[in-house]
PDB file of C-alpha atoms in Angstrom:
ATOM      1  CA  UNK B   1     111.832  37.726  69.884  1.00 60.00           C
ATOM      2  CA  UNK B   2     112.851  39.182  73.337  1.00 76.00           C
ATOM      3  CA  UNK B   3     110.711  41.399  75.291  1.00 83.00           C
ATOM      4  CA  UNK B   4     112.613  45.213  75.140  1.00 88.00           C
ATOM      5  CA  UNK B   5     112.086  48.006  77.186  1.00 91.00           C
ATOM      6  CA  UNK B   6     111.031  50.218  73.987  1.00 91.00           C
ATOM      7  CA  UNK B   7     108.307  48.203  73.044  1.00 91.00           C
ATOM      8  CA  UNK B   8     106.887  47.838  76.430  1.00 91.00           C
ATOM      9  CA  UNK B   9     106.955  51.557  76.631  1.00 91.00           C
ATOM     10  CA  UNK B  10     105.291  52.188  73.322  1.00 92.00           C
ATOM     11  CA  UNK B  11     102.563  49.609  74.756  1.00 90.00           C
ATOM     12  CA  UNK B  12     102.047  51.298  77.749  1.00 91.00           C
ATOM     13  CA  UNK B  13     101.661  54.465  76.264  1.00 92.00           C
ATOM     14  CA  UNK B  14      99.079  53.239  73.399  1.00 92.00           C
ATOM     15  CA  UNK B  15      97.044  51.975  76.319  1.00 91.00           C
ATOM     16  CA  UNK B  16      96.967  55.390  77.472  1.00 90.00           C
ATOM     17  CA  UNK B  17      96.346  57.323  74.990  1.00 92.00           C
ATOM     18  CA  UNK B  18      93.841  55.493  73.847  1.00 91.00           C
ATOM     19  CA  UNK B  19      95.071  54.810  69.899  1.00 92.00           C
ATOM     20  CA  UNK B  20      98.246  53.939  68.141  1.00 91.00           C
ATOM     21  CA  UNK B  21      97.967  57.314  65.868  1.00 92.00           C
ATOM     22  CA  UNK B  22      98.096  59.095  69.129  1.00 92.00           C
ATOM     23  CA  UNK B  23     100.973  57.155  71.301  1.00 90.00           C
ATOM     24  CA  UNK B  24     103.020  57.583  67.513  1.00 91.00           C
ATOM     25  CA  UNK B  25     102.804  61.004  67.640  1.00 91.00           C
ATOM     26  CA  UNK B  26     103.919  61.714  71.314  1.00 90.00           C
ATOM     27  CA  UNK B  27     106.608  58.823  71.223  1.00 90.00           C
ATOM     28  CA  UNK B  28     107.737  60.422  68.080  1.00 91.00           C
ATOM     29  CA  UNK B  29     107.497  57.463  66.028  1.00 92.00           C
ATOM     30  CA  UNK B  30     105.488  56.115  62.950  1.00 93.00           C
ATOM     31  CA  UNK B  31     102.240  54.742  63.723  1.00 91.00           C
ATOM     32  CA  UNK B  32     103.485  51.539  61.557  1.00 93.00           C
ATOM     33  CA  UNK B  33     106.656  51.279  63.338  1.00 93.00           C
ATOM     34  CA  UNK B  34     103.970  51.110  66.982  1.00 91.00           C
ATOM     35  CA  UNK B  35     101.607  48.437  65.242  1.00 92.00           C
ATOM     36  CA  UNK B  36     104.705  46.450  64.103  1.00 93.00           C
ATOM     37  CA  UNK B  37     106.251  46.425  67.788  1.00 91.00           C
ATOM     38  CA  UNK B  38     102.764  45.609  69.043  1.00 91.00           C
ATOM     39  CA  UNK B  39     101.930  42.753  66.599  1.00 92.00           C
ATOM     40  CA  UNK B  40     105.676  41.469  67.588  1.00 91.00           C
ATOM     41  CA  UNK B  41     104.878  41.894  71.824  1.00 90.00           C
ATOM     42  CA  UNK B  42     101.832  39.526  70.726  1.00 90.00           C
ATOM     43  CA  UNK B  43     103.248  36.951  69.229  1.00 90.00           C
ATOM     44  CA  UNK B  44     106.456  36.761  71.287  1.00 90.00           C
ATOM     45  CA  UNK B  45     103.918  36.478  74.519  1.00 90.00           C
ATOM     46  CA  UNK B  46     101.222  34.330  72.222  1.00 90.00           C
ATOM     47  CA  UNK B  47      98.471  36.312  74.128  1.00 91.00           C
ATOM     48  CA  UNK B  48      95.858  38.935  72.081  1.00 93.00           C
ATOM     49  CA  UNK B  49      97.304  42.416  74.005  1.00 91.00           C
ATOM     50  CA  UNK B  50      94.342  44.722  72.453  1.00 91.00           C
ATOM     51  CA  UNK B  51      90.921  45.293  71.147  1.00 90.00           C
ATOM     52  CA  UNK B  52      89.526  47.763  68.937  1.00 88.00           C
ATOM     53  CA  UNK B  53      86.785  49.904  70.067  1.00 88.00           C
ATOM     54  CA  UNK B  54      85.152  52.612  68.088  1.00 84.00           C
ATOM     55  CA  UNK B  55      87.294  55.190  70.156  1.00 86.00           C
ATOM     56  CA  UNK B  56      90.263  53.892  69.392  1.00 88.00           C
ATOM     57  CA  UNK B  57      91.846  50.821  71.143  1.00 91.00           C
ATOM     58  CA  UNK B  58      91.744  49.126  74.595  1.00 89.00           C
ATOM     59  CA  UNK B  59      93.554  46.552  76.841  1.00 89.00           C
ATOM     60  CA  UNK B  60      92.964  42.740  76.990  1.00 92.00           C
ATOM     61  CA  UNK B  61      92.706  41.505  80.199  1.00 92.00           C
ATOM     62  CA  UNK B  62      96.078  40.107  79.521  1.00 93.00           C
ATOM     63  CA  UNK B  63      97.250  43.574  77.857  1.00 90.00           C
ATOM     64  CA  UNK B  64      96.048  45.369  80.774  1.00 92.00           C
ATOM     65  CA  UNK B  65      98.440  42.529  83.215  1.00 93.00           C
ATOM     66  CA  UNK B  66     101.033  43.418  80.969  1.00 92.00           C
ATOM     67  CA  UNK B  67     100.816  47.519  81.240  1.00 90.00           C
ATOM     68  CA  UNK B  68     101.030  47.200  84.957  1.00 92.00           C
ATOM     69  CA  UNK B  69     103.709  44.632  85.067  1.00 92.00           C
ATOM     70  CA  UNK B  70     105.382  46.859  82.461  1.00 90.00           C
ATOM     71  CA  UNK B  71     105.183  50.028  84.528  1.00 89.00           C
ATOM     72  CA  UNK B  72     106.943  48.498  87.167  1.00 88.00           C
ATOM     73  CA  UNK B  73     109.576  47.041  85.368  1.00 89.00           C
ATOM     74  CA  UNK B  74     109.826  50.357  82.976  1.00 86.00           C
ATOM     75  CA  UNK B  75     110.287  52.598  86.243  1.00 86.00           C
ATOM     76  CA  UNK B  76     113.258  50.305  87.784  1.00 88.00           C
ATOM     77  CA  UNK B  77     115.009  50.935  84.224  1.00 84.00           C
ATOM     78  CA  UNK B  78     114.713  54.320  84.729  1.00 80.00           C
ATOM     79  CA  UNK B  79     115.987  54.009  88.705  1.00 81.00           C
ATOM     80  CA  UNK B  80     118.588  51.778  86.646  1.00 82.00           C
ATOM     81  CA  UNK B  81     119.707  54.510  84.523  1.00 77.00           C
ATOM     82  CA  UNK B  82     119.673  57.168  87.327  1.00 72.00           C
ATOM     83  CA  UNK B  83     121.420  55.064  89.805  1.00 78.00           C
ATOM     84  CA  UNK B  84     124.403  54.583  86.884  1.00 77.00           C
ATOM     85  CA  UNK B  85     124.098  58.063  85.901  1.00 71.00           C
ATOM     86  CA  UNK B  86     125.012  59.518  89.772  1.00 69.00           C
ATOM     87  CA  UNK B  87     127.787  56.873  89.725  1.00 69.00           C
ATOM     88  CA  UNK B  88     129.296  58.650  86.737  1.00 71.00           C
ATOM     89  CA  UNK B  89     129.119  61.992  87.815  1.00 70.00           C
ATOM     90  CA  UNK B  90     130.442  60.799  90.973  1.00 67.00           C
ATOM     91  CA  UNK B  91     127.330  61.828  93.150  1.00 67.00           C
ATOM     92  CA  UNK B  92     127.381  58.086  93.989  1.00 78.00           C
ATOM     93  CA  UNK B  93     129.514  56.039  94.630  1.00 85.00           C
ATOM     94  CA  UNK B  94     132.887  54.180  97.148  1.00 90.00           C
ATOM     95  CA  UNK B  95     136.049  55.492  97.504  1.00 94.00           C
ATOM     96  CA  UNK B  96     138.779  53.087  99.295  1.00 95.00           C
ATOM     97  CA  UNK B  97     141.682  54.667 100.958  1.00 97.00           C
ATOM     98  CA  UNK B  98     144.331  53.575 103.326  1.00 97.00           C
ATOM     99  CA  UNK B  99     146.532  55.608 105.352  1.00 96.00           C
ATOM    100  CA  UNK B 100     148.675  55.896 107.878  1.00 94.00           C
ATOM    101  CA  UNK B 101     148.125  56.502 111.306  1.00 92.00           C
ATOM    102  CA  UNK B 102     149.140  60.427 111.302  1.00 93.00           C
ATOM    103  CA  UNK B 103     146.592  61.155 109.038  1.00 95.00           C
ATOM    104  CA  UNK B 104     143.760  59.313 109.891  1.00 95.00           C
ATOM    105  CA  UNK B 105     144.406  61.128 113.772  1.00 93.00           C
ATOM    106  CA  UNK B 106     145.288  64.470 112.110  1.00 94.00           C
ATOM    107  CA  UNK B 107     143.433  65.635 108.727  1.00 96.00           C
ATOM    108  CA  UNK B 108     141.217  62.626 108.140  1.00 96.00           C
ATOM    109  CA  UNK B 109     137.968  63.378 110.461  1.00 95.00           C
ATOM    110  CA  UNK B 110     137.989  67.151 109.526  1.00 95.00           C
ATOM    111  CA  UNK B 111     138.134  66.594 105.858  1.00 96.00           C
ATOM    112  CA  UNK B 112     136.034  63.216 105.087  1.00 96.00           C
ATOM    113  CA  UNK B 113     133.504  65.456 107.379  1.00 96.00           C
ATOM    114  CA  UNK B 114     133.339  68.520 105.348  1.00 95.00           C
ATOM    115  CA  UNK B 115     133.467  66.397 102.380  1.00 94.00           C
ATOM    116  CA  UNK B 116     130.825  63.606 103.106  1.00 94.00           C
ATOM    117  CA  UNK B 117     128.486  66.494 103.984  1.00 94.00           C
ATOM    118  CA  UNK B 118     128.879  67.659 100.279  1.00 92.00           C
ATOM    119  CA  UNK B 119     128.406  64.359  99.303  1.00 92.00           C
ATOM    120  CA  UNK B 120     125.961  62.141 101.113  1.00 91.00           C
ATOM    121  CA  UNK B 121     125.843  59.385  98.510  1.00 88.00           C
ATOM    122  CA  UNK B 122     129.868  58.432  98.349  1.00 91.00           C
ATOM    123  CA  UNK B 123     130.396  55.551 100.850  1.00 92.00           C
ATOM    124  CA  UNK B 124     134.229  55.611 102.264  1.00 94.00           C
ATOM    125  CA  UNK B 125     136.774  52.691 103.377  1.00 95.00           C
ATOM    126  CA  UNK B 126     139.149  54.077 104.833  1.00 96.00           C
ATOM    127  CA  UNK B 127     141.723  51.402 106.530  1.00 95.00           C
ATOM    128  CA  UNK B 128     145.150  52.170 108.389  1.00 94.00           C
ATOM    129  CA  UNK B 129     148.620  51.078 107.023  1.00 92.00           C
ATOM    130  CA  UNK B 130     152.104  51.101 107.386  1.00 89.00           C
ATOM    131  CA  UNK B 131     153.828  53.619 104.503  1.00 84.00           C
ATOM    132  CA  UNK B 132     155.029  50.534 102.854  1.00 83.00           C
ATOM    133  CA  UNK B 133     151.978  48.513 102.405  1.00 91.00           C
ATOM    134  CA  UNK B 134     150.123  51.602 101.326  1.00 93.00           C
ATOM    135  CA  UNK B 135     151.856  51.994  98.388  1.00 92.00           C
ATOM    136  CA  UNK B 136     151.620  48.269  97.663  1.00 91.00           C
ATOM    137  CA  UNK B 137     148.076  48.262  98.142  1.00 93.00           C
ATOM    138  CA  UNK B 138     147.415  51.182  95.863  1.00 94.00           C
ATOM    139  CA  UNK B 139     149.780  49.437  93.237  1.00 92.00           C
ATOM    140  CA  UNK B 140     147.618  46.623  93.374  1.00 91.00           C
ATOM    141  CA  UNK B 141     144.537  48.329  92.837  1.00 91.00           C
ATOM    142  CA  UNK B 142     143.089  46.968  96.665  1.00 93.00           C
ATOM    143  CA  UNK B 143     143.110  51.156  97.504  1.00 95.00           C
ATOM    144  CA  UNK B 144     142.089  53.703  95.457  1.00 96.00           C
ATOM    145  CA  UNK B 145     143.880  56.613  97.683  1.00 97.00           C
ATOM    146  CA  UNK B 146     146.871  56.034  99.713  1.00 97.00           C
ATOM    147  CA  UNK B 147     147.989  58.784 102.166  1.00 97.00           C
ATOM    148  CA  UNK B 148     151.479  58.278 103.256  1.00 94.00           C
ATOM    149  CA  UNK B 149     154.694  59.852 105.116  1.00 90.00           C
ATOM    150  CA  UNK B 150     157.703  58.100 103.198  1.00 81.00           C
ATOM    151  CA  UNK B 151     158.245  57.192  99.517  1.00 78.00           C
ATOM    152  CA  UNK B 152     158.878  53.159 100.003  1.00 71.00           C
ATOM    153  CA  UNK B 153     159.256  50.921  97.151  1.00 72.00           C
ATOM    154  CA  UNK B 154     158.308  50.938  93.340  1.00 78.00           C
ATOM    155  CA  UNK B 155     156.140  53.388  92.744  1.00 86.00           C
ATOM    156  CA  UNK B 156     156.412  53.793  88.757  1.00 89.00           C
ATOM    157  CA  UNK B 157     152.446  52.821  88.680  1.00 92.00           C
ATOM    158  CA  UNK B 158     151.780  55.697  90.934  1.00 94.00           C
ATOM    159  CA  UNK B 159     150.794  59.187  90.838  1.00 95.00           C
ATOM    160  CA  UNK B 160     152.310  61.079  93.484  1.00 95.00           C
ATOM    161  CA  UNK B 161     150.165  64.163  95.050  1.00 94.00           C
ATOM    162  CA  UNK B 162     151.178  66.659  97.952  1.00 94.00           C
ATOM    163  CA  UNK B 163     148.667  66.524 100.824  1.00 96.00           C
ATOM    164  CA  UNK B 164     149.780  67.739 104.566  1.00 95.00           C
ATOM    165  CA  UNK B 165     152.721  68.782 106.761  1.00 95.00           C
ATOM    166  CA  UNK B 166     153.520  68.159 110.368  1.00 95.00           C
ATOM    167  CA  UNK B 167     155.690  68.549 112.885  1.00 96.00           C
ATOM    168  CA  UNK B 168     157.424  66.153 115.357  1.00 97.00           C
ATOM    169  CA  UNK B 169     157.857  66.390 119.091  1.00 97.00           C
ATOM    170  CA  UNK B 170     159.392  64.834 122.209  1.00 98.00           C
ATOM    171  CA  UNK B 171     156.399  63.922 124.418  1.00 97.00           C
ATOM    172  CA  UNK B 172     157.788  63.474 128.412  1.00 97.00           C
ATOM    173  CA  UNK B 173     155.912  63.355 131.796  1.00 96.00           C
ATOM    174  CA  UNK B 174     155.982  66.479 133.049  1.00 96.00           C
ATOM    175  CA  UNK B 175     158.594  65.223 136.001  1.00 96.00           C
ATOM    176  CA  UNK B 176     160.700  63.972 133.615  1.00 97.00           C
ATOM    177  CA  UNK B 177     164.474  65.637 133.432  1.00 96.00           C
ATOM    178  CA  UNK B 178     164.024  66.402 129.643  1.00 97.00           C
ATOM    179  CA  UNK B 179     160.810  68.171 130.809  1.00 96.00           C
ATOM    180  CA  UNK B 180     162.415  71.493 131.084  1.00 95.00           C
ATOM    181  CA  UNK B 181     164.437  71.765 127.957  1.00 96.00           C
ATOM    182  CA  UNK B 182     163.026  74.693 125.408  1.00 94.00           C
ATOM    183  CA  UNK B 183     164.289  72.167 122.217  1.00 95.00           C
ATOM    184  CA  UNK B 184     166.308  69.138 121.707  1.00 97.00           C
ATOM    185  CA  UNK B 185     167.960  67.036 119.153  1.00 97.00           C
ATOM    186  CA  UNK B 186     167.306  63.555 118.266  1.00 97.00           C
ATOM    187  CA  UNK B 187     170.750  62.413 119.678  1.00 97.00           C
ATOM    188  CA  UNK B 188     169.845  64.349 123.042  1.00 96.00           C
ATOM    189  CA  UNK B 189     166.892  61.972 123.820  1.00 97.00           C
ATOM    190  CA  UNK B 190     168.834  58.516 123.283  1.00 97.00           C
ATOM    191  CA  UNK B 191     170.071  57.764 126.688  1.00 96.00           C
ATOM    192  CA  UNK B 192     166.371  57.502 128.138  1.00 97.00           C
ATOM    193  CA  UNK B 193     163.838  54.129 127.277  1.00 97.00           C
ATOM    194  CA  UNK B 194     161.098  55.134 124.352  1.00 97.00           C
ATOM    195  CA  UNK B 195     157.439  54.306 123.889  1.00 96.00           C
ATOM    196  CA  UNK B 196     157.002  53.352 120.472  1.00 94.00           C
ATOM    197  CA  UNK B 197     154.239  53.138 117.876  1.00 92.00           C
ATOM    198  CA  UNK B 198     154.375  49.382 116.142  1.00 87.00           C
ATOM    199  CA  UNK B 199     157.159  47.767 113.947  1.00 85.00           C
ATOM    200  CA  UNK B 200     156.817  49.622 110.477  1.00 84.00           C
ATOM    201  CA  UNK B 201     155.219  52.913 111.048  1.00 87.00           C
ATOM    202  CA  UNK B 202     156.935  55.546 109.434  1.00 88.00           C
ATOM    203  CA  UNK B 203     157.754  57.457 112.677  1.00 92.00           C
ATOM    204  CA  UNK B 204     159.507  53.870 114.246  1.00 90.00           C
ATOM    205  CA  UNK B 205     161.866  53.497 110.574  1.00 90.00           C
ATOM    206  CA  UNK B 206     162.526  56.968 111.254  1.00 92.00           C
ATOM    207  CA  UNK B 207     163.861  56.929 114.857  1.00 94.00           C
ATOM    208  CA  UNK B 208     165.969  53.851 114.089  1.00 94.00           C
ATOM    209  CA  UNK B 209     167.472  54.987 111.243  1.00 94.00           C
ATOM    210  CA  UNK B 210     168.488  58.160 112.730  1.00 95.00           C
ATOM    211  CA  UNK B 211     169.690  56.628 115.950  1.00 96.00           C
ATOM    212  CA  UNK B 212     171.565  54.249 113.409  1.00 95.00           C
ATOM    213  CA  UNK B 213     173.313  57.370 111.932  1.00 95.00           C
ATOM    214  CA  UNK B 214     174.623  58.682 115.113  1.00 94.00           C
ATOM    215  CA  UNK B 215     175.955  55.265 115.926  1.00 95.00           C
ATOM    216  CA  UNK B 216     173.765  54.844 119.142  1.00 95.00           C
ATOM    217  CA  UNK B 217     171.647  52.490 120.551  1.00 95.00           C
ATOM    218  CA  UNK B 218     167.660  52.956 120.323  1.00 95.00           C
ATOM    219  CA  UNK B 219     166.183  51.570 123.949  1.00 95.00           C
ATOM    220  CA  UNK B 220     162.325  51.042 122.879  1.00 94.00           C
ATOM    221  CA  UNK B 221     160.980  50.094 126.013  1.00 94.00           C
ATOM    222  CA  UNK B 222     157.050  50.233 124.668  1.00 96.00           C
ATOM    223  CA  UNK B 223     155.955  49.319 121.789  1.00 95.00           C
ATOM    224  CA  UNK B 224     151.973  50.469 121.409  1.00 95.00           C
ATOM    225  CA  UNK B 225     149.583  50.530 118.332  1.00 91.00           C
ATOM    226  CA  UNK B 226     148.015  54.254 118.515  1.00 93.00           C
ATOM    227  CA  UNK B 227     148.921  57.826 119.498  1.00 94.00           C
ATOM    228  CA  UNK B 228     146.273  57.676 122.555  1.00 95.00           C
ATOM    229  CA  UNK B 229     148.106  54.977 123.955  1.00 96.00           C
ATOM    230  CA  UNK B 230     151.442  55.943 123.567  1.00 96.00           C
ATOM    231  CA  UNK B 231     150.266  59.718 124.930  1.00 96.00           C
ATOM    232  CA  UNK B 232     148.906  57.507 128.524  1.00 95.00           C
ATOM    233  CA  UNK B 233     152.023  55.479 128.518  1.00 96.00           C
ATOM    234  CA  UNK B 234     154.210  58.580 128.345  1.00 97.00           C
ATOM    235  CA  UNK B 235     151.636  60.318 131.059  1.00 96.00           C
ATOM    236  CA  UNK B 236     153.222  57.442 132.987  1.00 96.00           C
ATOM    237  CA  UNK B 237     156.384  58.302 132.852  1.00 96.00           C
ATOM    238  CA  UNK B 238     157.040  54.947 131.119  1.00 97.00           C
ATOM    239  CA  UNK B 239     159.528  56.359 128.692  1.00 97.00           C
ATOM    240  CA  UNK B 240     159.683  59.454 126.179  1.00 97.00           C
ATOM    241  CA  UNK B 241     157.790  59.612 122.730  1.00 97.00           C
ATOM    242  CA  UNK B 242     158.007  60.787 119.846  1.00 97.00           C
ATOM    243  CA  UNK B 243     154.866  62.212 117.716  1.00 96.00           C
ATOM    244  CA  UNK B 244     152.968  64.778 115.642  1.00 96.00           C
ATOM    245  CA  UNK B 245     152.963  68.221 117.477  1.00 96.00           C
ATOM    246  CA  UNK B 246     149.041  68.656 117.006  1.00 94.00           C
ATOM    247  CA  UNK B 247     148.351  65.062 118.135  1.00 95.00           C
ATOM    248  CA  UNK B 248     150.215  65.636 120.923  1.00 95.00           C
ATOM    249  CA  UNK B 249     148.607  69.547 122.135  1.00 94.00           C
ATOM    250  CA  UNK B 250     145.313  68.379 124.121  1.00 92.00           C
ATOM    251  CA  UNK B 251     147.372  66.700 126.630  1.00 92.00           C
ATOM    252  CA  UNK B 252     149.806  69.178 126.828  1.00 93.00           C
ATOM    253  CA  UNK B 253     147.055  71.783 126.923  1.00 91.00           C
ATOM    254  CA  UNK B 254     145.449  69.964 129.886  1.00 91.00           C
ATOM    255  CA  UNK B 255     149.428  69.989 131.302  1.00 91.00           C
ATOM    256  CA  UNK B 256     149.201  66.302 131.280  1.00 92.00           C
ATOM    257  CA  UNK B 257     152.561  65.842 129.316  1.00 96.00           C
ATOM    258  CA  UNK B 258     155.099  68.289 128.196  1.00 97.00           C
ATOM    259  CA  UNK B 259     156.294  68.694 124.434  1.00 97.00           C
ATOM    260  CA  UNK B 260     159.646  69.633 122.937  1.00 97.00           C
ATOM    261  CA  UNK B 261     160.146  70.833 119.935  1.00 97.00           C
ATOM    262  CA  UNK B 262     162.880  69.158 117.808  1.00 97.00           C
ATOM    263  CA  UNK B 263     165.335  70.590 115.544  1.00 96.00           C
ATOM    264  CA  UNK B 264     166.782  67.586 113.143  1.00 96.00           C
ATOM    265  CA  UNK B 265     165.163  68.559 109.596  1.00 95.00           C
ATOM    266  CA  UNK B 266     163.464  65.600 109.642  1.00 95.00           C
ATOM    267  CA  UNK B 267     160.938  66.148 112.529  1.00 96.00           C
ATOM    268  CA  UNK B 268     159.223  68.370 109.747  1.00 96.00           C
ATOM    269  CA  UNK B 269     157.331  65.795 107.860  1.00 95.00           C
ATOM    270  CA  UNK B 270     155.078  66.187 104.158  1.00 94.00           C
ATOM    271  CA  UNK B 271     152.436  63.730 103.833  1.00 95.00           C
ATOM    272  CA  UNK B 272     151.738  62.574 100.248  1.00 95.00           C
ATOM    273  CA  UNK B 273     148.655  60.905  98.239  1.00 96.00           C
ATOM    274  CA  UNK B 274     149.197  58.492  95.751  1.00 96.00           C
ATOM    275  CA  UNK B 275     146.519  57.339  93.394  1.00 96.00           C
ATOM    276  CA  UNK B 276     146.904  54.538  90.978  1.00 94.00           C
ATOM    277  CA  UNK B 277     148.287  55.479  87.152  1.00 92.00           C
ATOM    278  CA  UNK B 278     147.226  52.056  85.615  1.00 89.00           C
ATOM    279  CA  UNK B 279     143.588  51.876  86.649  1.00 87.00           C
ATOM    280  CA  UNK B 280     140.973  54.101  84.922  1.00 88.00           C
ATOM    281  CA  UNK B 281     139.625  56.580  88.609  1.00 89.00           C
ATOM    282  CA  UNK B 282     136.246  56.994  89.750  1.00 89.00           C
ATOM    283  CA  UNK B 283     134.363  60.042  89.303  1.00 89.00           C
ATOM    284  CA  UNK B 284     133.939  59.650  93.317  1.00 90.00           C
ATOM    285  CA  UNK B 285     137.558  59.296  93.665  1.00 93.00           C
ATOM    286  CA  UNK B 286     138.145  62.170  91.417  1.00 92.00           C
ATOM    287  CA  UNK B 287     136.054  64.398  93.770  1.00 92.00           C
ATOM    288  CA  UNK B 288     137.553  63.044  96.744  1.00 96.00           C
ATOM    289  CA  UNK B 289     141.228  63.594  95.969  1.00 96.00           C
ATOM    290  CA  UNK B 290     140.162  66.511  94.585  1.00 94.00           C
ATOM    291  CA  UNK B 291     138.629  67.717  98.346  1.00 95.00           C
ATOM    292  CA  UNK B 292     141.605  66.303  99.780  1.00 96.00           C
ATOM    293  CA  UNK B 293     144.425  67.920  97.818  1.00 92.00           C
ATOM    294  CA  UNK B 294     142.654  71.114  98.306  1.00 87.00           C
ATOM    295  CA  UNK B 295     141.476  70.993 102.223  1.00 69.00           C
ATOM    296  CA  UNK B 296     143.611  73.294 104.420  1.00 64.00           C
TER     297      UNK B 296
END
């Protein structure tokens, strides 16, 4: 026989009530059935757990060693059981995203804020990717929310979601001679050197391919890994840029840079979520996406 958490409770509670008639009735549970489980604890633990008094019964010195030791180990089933029970309500729990660099700079802090606060259990990964390895990654099950710009690749084993919309500008130094126009197009921009996020990012594919279309060279002079330093590069005057209009509105604020609005259609951008269709979700994922696909 193996010790079980039912009989250890029953024990426990005979030792505090004082008889097995009395722990049977609160336990809800034949006084038989109590004696039967007690007789078993004994001779699983070969140890005499109880002695009868004319009150009723009491501990051995090894029954009482067992109560407390049984307490203990009674309670941590019970944390046990709690713990589980907050992971599947999705009180508790991780969530893994990845996403790409406009929305972890844009929506991200605001949102995992608000929602974090409403949730102080949920632990969050949250790692930056390229469009196409987002998608693979959530594909693969390695994510469990991707947040991405454009639709690369397979993505049969993926639930598509709308999240946010932005808005692309040309960022210049304020001295520079496209400083002064009210709005440009693409094609305008492509006799002056760029600044440039890194090889792969959804706004880099995009500038190529439409410089591609018009048949014109693409003169990336910069190539930098975040908005911040592509906004001090262009401060520089080391070339034009290309970004997000809200990313771009402190500096311009501060009259640091100046931004121009673009007019090709696709300067106006819809970020999407995709969660996995293969993989049974979270309860904390549930909420999450939930906050997410909801958040202003």
């Amino acid at each position: 026989m193996r010790l079980d958490p039912t009989s250890l409770r029953l024990f426990v509670r005979v030792l505090e009530t004082g008889t097995i008639a009395a722990a049977a009735e609160q336990e809800h549970i034949a006084a038989s059935a109590v004696s039967k489980r007690i007789s078993e604890l004994e001779a699983c633990l070969n140890a005499q757990l109880l002695t009868r008094t004319n009150r009723g019964v009491e501990g051995t010195q090894a029954g009482k060693a067992l109560a407390q030791l049984s307490r203990g180990v009674l309670h941590q089933l019970d944390e046990v059981h709690a713990r589980m029970h907050e992971y599947s309500q999705g009180v508790r729990g991780e969530v893994r995203i990845v996403a790409n660099i406009s929305a972890i700079t844009q929506f991200l802090p605001r949102q995992l804020k608000a929602f974090l606060d409403q949730h102080p259990l949920i632990q969050i990964q949250l790692e930056e990717r390229i469009s196409s390895e987002i998608i693979e990654t959530v594909a693969q099950h390695q994510a469990d929310i991707g947040i991405f710009t454009e639709v690369l690749g397979n993505t049969d084993s993926l639930t598509i979601h709308p999240y946010q919309s932005d808005r692309l500008v040309l960022i210049t130094a304020n001295q520079h001679p496209l400083a002064s126009a009210r709005q440009l197009h693409f094609v305008d921009t492509l006799a002056y050197d760029y600044v440039g996020l890194h090889t792969g990012s959804a706004i880099n594919n995009k500038l190529l391919h439409a410089a591609a279309a018009v048949e014109k060279p693409f003169r990336m002079r910069i190539q930098v890994t975040s908005y911040e330093a592509l906004l001090r590069m262009v401060e520089q005057d080391l070339g034009i840029g290309i970004m997000p209009q809200d990313i771009a509105r402190p500096y311009v604020n501060t009259q640091r840079i100046t931004a121009i609005p673009l007019e090709d259609a696709w300067a106006r951008r819809n970020l999407k979520l995709c969660t996995s269709n293969q993989h049974p979700m979270s309860q904390a994922t549930r909420r999450l996406l939930e906050h997410l696909t909801l958040a202003d």
